[in-house]
Every structure is written in structure tokens, then in C-alpha cells.
CSV table of N, CA, C and O in Angstrom, one decimal:
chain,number,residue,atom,x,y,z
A,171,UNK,N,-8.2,44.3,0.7
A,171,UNK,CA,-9.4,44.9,0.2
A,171,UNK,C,-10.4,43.9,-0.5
A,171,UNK,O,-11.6,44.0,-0.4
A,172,UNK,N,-9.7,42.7,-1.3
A,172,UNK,CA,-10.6,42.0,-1.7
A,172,UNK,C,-11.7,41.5,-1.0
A,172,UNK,O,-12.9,41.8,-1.2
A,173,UNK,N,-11.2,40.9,-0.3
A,173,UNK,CA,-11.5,40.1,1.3
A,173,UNK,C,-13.1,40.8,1.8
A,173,UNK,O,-14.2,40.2,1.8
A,174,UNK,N,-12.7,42.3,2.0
A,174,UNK,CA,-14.0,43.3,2.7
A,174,UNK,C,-14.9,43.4,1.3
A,174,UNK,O,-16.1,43.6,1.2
A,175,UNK,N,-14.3,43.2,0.5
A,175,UNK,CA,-15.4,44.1,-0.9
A,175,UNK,C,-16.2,42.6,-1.3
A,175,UNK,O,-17.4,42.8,-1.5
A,176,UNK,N,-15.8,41.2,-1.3
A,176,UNK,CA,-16.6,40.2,-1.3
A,176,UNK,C,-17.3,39.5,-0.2
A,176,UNK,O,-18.0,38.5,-0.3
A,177,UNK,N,-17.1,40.3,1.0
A,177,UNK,CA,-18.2,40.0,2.1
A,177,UNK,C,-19.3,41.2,1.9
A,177,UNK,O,-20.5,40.9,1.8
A,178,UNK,N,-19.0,42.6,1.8
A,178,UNK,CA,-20.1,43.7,1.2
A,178,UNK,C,-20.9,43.4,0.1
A,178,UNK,O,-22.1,43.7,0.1
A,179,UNK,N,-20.3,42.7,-0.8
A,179,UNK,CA,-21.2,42.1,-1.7
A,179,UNK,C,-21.9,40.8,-1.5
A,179,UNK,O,-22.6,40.2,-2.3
A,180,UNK,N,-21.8,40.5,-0.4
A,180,UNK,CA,-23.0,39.1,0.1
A,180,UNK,C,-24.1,39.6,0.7
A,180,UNK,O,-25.1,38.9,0.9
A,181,UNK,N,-24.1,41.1,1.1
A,181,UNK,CA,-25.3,41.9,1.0
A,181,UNK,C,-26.1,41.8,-0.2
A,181,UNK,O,-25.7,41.7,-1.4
A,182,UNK,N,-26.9,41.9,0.0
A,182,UNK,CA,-28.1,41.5,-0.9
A,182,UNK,C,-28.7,42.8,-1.6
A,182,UNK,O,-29.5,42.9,-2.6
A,183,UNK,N,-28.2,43.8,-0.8
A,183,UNK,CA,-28.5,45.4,-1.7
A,183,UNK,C,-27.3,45.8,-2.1
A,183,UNK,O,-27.1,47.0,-2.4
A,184,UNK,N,-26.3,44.8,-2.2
A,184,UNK,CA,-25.0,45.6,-2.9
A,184,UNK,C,-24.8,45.0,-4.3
A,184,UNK,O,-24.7,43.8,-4.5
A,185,UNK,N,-24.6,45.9,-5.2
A,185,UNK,CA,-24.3,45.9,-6.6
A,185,UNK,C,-23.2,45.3,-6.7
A,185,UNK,O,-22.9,44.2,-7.3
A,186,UNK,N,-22.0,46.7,-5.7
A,186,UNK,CA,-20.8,47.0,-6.6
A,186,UNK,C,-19.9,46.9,-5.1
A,186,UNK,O,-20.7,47.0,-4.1
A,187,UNK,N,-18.6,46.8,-4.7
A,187,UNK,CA,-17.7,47.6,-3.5
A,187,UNK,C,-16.6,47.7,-3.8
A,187,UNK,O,-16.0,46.9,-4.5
A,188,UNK,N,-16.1,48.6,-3.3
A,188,UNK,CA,-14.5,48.9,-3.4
A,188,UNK,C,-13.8,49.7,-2.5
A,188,UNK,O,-14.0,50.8,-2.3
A,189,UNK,N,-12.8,48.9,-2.0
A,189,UNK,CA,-12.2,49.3,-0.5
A,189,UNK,C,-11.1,49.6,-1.0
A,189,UNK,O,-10.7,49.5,-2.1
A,190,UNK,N,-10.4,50.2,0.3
A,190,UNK,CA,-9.1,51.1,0.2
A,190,UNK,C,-8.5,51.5,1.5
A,190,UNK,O,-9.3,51.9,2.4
A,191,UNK,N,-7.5,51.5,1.6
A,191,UNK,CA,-7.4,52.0,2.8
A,191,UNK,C,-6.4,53.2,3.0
A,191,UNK,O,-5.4,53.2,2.2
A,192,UNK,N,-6.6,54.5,4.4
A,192,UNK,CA,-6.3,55.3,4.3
A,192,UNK,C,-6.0,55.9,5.3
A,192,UNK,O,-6.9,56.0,6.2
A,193,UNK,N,-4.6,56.6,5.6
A,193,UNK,CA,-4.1,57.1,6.8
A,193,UNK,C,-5.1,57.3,7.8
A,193,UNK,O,-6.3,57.5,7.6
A,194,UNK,N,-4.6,57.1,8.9
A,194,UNK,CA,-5.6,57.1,10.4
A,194,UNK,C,-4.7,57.6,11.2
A,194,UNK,O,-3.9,56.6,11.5
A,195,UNK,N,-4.3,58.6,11.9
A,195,UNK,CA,-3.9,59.0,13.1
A,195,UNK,C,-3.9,57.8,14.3
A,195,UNK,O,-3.0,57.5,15.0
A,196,UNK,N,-5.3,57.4,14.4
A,196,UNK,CA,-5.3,56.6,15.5
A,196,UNK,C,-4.7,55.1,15.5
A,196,UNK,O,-4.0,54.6,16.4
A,197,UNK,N,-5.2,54.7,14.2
A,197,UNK,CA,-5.2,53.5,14.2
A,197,UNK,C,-4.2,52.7,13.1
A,197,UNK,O,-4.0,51.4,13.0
A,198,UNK,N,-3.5,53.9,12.4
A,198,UNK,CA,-2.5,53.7,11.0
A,198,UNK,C,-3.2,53.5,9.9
A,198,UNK,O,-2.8,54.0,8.9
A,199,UNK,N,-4.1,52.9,9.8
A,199,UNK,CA,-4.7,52.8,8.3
A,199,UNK,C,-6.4,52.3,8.8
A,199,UNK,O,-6.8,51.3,9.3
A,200,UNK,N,-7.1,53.8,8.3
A,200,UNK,CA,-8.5,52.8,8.5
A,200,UNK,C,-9.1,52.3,6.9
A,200,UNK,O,-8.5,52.4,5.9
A,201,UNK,N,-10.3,51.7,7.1
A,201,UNK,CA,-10.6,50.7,6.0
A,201,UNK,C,-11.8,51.6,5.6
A,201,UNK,O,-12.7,51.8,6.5
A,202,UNK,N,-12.1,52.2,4.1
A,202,UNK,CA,-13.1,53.0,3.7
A,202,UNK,C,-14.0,52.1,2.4
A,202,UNK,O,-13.5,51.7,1.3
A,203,UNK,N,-14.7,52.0,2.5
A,203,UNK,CA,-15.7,51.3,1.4
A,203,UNK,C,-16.5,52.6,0.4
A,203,UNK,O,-16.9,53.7,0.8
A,204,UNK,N,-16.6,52.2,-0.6
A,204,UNK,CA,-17.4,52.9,-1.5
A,204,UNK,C,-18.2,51.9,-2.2
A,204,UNK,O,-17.7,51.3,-3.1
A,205,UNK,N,-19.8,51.7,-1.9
A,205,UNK,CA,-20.2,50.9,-2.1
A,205,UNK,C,-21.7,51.5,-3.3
A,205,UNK,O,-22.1,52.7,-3.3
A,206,UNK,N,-22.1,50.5,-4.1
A,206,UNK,CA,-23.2,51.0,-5.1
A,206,UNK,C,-24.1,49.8,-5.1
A,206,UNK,O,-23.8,48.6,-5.4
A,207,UNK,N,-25.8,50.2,-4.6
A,207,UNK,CA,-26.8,49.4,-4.2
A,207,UNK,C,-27.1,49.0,-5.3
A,207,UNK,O,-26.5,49.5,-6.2
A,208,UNK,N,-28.0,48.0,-5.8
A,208,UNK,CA,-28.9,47.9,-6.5
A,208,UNK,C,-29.5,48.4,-6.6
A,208,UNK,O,-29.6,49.2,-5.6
A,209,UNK,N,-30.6,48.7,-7.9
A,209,UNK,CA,-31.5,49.4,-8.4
A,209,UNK,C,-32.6,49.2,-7.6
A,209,UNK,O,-33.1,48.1,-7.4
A,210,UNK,N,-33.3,50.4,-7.0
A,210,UNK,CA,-34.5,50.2,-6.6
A,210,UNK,C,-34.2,49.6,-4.8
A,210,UNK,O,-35.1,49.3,-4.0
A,211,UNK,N,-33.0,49.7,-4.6
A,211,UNK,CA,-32.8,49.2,-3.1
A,211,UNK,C,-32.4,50.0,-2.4
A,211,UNK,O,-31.3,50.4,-3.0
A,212,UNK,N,-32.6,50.7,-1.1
A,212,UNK,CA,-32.1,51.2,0.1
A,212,UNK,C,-31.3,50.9,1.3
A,212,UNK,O,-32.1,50.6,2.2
A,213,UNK,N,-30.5,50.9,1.6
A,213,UNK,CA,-29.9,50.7,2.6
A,213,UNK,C,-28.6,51.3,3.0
A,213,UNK,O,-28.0,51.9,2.1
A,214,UNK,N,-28.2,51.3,4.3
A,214,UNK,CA,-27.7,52.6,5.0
A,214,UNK,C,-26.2,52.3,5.5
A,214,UNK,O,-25.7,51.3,5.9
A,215,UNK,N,-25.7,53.2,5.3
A,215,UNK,CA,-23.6,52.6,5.8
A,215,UNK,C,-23.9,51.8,7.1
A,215,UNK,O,-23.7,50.6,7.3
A,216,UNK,N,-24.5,52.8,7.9
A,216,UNK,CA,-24.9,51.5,9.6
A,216,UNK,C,-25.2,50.3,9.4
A,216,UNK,O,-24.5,49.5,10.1
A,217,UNK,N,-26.3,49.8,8.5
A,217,UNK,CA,-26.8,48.7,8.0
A,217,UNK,C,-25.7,47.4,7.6
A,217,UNK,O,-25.5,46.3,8.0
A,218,UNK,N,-24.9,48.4,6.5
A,218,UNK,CA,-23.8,47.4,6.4
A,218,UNK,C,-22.4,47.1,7.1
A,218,UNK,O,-21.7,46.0,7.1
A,219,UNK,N,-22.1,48.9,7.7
A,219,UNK,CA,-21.0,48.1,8.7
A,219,UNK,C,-21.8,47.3,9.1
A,219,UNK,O,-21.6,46.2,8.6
A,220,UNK,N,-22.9,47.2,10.0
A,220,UNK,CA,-23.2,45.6,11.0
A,220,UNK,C,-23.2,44.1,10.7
A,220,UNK,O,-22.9,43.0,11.3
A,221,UNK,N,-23.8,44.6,9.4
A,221,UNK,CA,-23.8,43.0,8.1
A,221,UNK,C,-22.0,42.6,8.2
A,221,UNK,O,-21.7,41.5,8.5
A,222,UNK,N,-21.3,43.3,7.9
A,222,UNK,CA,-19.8,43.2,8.1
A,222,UNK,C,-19.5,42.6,9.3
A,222,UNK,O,-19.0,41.5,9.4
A,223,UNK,N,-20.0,43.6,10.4
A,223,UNK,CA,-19.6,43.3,12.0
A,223,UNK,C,-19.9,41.4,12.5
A,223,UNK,O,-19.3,40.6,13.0
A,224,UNK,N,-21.3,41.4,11.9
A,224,UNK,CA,-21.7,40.2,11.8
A,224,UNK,C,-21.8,38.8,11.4
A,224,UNK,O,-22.6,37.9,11.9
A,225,UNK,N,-20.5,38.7,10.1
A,225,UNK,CA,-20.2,37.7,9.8
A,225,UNK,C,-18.5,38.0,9.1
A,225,UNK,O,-17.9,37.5,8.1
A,226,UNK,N,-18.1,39.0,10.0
A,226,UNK,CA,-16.3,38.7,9.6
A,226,UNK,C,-16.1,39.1,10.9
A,226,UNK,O,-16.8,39.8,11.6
A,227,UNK,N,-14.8,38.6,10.9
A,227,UNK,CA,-13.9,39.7,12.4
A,227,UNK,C,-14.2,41.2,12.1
A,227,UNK,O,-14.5,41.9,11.1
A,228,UNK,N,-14.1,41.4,13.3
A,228,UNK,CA,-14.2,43.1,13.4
A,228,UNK,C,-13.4,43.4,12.8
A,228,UNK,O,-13.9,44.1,12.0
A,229,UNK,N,-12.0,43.5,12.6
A,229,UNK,CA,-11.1,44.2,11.6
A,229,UNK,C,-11.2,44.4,10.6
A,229,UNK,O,-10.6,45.4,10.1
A,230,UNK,N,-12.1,43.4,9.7
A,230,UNK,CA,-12.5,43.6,8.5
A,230,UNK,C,-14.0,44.3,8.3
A,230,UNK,O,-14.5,44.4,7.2
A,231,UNK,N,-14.5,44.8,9.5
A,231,UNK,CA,-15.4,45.9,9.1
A,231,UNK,C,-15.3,47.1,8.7
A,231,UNK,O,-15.7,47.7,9.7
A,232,UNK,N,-15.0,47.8,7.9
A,232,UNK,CA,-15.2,48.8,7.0
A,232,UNK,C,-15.1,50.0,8.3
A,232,UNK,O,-15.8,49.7,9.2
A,233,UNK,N,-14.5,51.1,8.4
A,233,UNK,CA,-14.4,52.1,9.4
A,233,UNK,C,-15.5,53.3,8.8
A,233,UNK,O,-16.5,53.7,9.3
A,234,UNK,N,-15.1,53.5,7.8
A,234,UNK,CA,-16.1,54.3,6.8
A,234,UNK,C,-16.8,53.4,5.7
A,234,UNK,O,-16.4,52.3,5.5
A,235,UNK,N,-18.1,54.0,5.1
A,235,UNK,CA,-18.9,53.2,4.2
A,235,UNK,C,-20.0,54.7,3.3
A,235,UNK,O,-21.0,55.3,3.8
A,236,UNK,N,-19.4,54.8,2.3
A,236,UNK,CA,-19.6,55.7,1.4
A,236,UNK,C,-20.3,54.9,0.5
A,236,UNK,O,-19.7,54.0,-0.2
A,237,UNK,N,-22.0,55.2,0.4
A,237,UNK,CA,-23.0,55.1,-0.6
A,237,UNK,C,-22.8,55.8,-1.7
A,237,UNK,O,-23.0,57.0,-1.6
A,238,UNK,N,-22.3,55.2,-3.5
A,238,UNK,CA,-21.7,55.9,-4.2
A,238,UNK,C,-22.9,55.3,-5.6
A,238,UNK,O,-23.5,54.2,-5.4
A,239,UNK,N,-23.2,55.8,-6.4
A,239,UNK,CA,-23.8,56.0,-7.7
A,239,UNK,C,-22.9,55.2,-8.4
A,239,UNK,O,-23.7,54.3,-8.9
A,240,UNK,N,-22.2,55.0,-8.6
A,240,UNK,CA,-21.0,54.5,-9.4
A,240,UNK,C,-19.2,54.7,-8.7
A,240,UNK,O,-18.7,55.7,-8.2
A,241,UNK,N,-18.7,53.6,-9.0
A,241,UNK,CA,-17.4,53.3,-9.0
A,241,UNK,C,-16.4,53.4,-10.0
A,241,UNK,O,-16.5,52.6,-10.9
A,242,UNK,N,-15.7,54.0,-10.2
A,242,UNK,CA,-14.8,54.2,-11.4
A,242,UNK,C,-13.8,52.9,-11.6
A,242,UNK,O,-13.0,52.6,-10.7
A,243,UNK,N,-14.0,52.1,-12.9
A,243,UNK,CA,-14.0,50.8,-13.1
A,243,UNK,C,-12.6,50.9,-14.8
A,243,UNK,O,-12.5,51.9,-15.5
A,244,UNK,N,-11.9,49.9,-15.1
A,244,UNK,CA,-11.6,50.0,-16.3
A,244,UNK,C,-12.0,49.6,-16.8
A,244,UNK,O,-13.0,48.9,-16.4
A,245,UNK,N,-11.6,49.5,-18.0
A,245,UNK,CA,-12.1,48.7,-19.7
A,245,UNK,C,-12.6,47.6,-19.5
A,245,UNK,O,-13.6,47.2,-20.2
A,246,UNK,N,-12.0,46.8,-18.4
A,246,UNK,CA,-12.5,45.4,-17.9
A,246,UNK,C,-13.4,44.9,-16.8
A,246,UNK,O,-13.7,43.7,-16.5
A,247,UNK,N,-13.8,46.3,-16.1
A,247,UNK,CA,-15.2,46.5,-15.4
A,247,UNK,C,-14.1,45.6,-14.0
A,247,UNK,O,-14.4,44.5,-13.3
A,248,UNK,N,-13.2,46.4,-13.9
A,248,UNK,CA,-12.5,46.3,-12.7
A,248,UNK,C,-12.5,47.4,-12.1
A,248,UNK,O,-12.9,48.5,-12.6
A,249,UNK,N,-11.9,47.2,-10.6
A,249,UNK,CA,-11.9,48.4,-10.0
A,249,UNK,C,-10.7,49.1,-10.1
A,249,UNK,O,-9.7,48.4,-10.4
A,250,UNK,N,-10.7,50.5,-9.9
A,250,UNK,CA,-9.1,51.3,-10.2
A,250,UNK,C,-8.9,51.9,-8.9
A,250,UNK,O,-9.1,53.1,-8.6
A,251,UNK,N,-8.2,51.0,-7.8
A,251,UNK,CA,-7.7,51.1,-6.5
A,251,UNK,C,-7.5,52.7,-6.5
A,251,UNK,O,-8.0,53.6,-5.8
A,252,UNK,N,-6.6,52.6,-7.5
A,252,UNK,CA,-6.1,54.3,-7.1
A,252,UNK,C,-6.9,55.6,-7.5
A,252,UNK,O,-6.5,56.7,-7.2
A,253,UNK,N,-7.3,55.4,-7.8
A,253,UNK,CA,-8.8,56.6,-8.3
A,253,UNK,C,-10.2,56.5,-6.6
A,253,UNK,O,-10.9,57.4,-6.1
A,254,UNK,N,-9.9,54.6,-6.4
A,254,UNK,CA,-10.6,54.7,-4.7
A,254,UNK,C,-10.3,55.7,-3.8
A,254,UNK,O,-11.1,56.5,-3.3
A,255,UNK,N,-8.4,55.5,-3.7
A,255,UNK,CA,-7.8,56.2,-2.7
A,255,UNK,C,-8.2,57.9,-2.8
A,255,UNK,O,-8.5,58.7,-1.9
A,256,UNK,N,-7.8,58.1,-4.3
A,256,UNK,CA,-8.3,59.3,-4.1
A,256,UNK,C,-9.4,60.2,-4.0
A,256,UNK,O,-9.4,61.4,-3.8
A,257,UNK,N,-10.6,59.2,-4.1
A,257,UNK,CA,-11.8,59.6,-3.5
A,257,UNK,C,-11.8,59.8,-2.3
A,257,UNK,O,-12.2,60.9,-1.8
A,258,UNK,N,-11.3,58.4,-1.4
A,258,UNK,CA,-10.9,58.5,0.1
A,258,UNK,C,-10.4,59.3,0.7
A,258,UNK,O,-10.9,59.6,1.8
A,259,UNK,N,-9.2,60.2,0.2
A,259,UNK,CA,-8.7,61.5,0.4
A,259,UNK,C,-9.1,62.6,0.3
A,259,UNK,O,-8.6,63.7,0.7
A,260,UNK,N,-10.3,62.6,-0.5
A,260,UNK,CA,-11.2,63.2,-0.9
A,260,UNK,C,-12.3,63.9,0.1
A,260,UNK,O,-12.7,65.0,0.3
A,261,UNK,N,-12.5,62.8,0.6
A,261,UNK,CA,-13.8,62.7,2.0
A,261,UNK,C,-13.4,63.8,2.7
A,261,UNK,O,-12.3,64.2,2.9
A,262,UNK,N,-14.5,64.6,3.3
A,262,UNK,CA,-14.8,65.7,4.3
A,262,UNK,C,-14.4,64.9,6.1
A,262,UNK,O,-15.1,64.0,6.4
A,263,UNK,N,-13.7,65.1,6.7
A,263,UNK,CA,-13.2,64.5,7.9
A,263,UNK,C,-14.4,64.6,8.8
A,263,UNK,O,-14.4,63.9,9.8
A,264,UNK,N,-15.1,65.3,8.5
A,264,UNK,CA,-16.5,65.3,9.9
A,264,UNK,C,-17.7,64.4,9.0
A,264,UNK,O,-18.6,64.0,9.7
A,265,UNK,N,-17.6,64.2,8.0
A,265,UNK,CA,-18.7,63.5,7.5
A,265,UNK,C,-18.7,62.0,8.6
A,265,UNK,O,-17.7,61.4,9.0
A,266,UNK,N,-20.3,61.8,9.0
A,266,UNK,CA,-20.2,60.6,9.5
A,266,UNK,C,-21.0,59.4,8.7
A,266,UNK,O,-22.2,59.4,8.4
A,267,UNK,N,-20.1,58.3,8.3
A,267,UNK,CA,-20.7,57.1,7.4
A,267,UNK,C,-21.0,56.1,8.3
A,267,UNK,O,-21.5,55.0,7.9
């Protein structure tokens, strides 16, 4: 996760990322991002899977990419993997990111 969450953040509209990953029928574990833009900036899950696609191996492009307001962080303005996952499990299965 680290790996994908410090290439999302070489995006230039990314704040914040935090990956996780999460049962996949097809594929055993797909890779879900929850990502928080900068202030005042726009841009689109498409946008950044490609930013991804385009400068890592495709495996580490993100399957899903959830545009989020905030990330739930601890005391030390870390991320809390397991509060990710369960966002990730969270997700509507037809939503498309």
C-alpha cells in the first residue's frame, strides 16, 4: 500500500491517499485507493488511475479510486489501514470509480 499511496501523491491534486486492499473474486485481492485532493482542485478517479498506469507497473494501479473529503488518520496524522478496509467493504459493488 505504501508503494501506490506515494506514487498518488506525486499527483499534483493529491493531498492525502490511502490504499487497501480487498477481496476480488476475479483477481484475489483488488487494490482500492481513497484519495483527498487539494483545496480548490479537481480531478477524476480516471485521471488518476492513468497518472498511476503511467508511471508504475500496471499492478500497482489502483482497481478502484474513491475521491474522499477526509481520511481517518490517528493522533499522529497517520493512516488507520483498518478503518480503510472497512470503508472498502463499505463500497456499493456497482459504483464505478
Amino acid at each position: 500500500p505504501a508503494e501506490v499511496e506515494d506514487l498518488l501523491q506525486q499527483h499534483p491534486a493529491v493531498a492525502l491517499a490511502g490504499v487497501t486492499g480487498l477481496a476480488d473474486a476475479g483477481k484475489g485481492e483488488a487494490i482500492v485507493a481513497f484519495v483527498v485532493t487539494r483545496p480548490g482542485v479537481q480531478v477524476s478517479a480516471a485521471d488518476l488511475r492513468s497518472f498511476c498506469r503511467a508511471n508504475a507497473s500496471s499492478y500497482k494501479a489502483p482497481d478502484r479510486i474513491e475521491l474522499c473529503a477526509a481520511l481517518p488518520l490517528t493522533p499522529t496524522g497517520k493512516v488507520l489501514r483498518q478503518a480503510l478496509r472497512q470503508m472498502a467493504v463499505a463500497l456499493p459493488d456497482d459504483s464505478a470509480a
